[in-house]
Amino acid sequence: MRTNVFLLAFIFLLLSACSRKEKIMPPVAKKVPKALTIHGDTRIDNYYWLNERENPEVIAYLEAENAYKDEVMKPTEVLQEKLYDEIKSKIKEEDESVPYKKNGYYYYSKTEAGKEYYLLCRKKGSLDAEEEVLLDVNQLAEGYEYYAVGSYSVSKDNKILAFGVDTLSRRKYTIYFKNLETGELLEDAIPLTTGGAVWANDSKTVYYTLKDDVTLRSEKIMKHTLGTPLEDDRVTYYEADETFDVFIYKSKTDDYLIIGSESTLTSEYRYLDANHPEGEFKVIQPRIRELEYSVDQVEDYFYIRTNLDAQNFRLMRTPLNATEKEHWEEVIPHRDDVYFSDFDVFKDYLVLTERKEGISNIRVMPWKGEEYFIDFDEEVYSVHSSINMDFDTEVFRLNYTSMTTPISTFDFNMKTKERTLLKEQEVLGGYDKNNYATKRIYATAMDGTKIPMSIVYKKGMQKDGNNPALIYGYGSYGHTIDPSFSVARLPLLDRGFVYAIAHIRGSQIYGRQWYEDGKLLNKMNTFTDFNDCAQFLIDEGYTNSEKLFALGGSAGGLLMGACINLKPELYKGVIAAVPFVDVVTTMLDESIPLTTGEFDEWGNPKEEKYYYYMKSYSPYDNVVAKDYPAMLVTTGLHDSQVQYWEPAKWVAKLRDLKTDDNLLIFHINMDYGHGGASGRFEWIKETALEYAFILDQLGIKD
């Protein structure tokens, strides 16, 4: 009853304020001081109590925040609807993915008009064959607020489909099995997995990854035989080190099952003949601290991408019967100016994905013959390997995009060098890429380092300092945000916005050193780089501080929080999506998902030097009494990556301390988690809210 009274009282105050045309007041979270002491240092956390997910008072507070957000954003409802319609109208509702071939079948997905989810289909032998619908996710999702199919795999005999389902948005997948001959679901159902199932070649033995129920760490590889009770499943491998996660996959040839065990800095792999699942997995190379490697197989060799004496990685190979690093021989050497990011193996070809001067390249190397690169025309673009399931083929499939070119799938004949466009993402409503321009520009960081940015804008833009602009950043885990096309971005570009991606340190756009310079005790570079990029946009006349907005999510939300603590005056407004903002407290709590596996990214605050460094930038710990830009903060109640209470505490503390009258709203998705809604159109509502927030701050009403 206390919960209902709290919420109803707040809503009554909102309605009363509206009726009196008075300023709407935000909810105020109560303070319950909690002392957190380590290394002789005490932090007082007034909002620690908000981590009590089952506490009705916590839920009431979150609902009150949503009610406040709805009320203050009510004048933008028409604008939100318009933005929603603009974005949705550009998306082709009846669509189909490019089919790929696997074990005699062509697999693809398709969507139908008005439906939120896709159908998974296949055709036997030819694209002219009869269509077989394997899954209609629209039917499966009926009655669920959230429904996501994680991944799927088909047995070697093509008769059984395994697929993972998450209905909570907490990335706890249950694996189901469907008989593709009868259409019936088998009784086998395996909960608490990562969602993927890997088949041995007998088509009855399945391997899967089991999660810890509390930390959500992927910790066990389990072996299941179809038709047997789950209690009979055997632990094939248990990863005892809590800083590691495990996974399993098959070599491209289907000859071997491979278990990977990885932390941020260290790898270890095991293998087993896929024809003999009764056997025992053998270690390829025992783990050595800071030795990273990944594995695939061609004929009598394992091919290994590794950082062994190679900061930017190199390619090695080793015989199947002699796999330790002493037997590795070099195939592709290390290069200081090239980051070797990935490779694909084929019967007659090796294909490398590399990054030089911040741009991805595809390098084709016949096992017999001269190597070459695939050429692309634009200055700033992104290219990646697509789905390449066939081992014995001359065709390499790739995806290409830029900030003006929609995602395009090509088949490239590695023998003839002929490139065939299979599909370019269709943008409805008369989109013309020639109306927009994209290029790379460079800001100078405070230490003199040149920081690249990819930008896009509508042609005719004048560098008079009067353009609205949105700058996006991430900058963690070595993850590089490549320039790519986005339908959702068009409403901003068409309203005169400049859109920029800041390729700050902490990514790997310039190779591994770029990552090393933005992690652990170098993490502050990530934040100052972003602010320097924002300042560059202002100094060069792309925008001004009254029209510049910033956006980042998850670790990018941490970026937002740290940047506005450092230089809030740079930004008119900030959107922090599912932000990781309570760094110290989270990294001290090993029961929270992801914590133990991220000590090599952020440091372990149980060590004094990391504690004080983290504390120096942790957004929550550095909120002080000063002016902040207008802010929209989002979270999901069931977020498995960043727990909802981090942004909740941050918002509460900002409300208490900030000295400005700028808008601060908190949007809590009560049904979803880290990735937002599962339906293909639901996400547009959140994007429309974000854009309406930005446009409203600029006084743009349509």
Short mmCIF file of C-alpha atoms in Angstrom, two decimals, residues 17 120 163 166 229 234-235 243 246 311 315 345 348 366 427 447 561 564 568 611 635 680 699:
data_model
loop_
_atom_site.label_atom_id
_atom_site.label_comp_id
_atom_site.label_asym_id
_atom_site.label_seq_id
_atom_site.Cartn_x
_atom_site.Cartn_y
_atom_site.Cartn_z
CA ALA A 17 1.06 21.57 -11.03
CA LEU A 120 13.42 -18.08 -40.34
CA PHE A 163 17.37 -22.23 -30.96
CA ASP A 166 15.13 -15.01 -23.91
CA PRO A 229 17.01 -35.98 -19.01
CA ARG A 234 27.77 -33.85 -18.31
CA VAL A 235 30.12 -30.95 -17.60
CA THR A 243 37.81 -13.55 -14.82
CA VAL A 246 33.81 -19.86 -22.05
CA GLN A 311 51.01 -6.19 -30.47
CA LEU A 315 48.85 -15.24 -38.17
CA VAL A 345 39.73 -19.76 -44.27
CA ASP A 348 41.97 -22.53 -51.73
CA PRO A 366 45.34 -17.73 -52.48
CA VAL A 427 15.60 3.06 -48.04
CA ASP A 447 48.59 15.70 -25.37
CA GLY A 561 29.06 11.10 -17.44
CA ILE A 564 30.16 16.42 -18.46
CA PRO A 568 29.70 20.50 -18.95
CA TYR A 611 40.68 2.41 -6.73
CA THR A 635 17.93 2.25 -18.46
CA ARG A 680 11.86 -4.42 -35.05
CA GLY A 699 13.23 24.98 -29.97
#
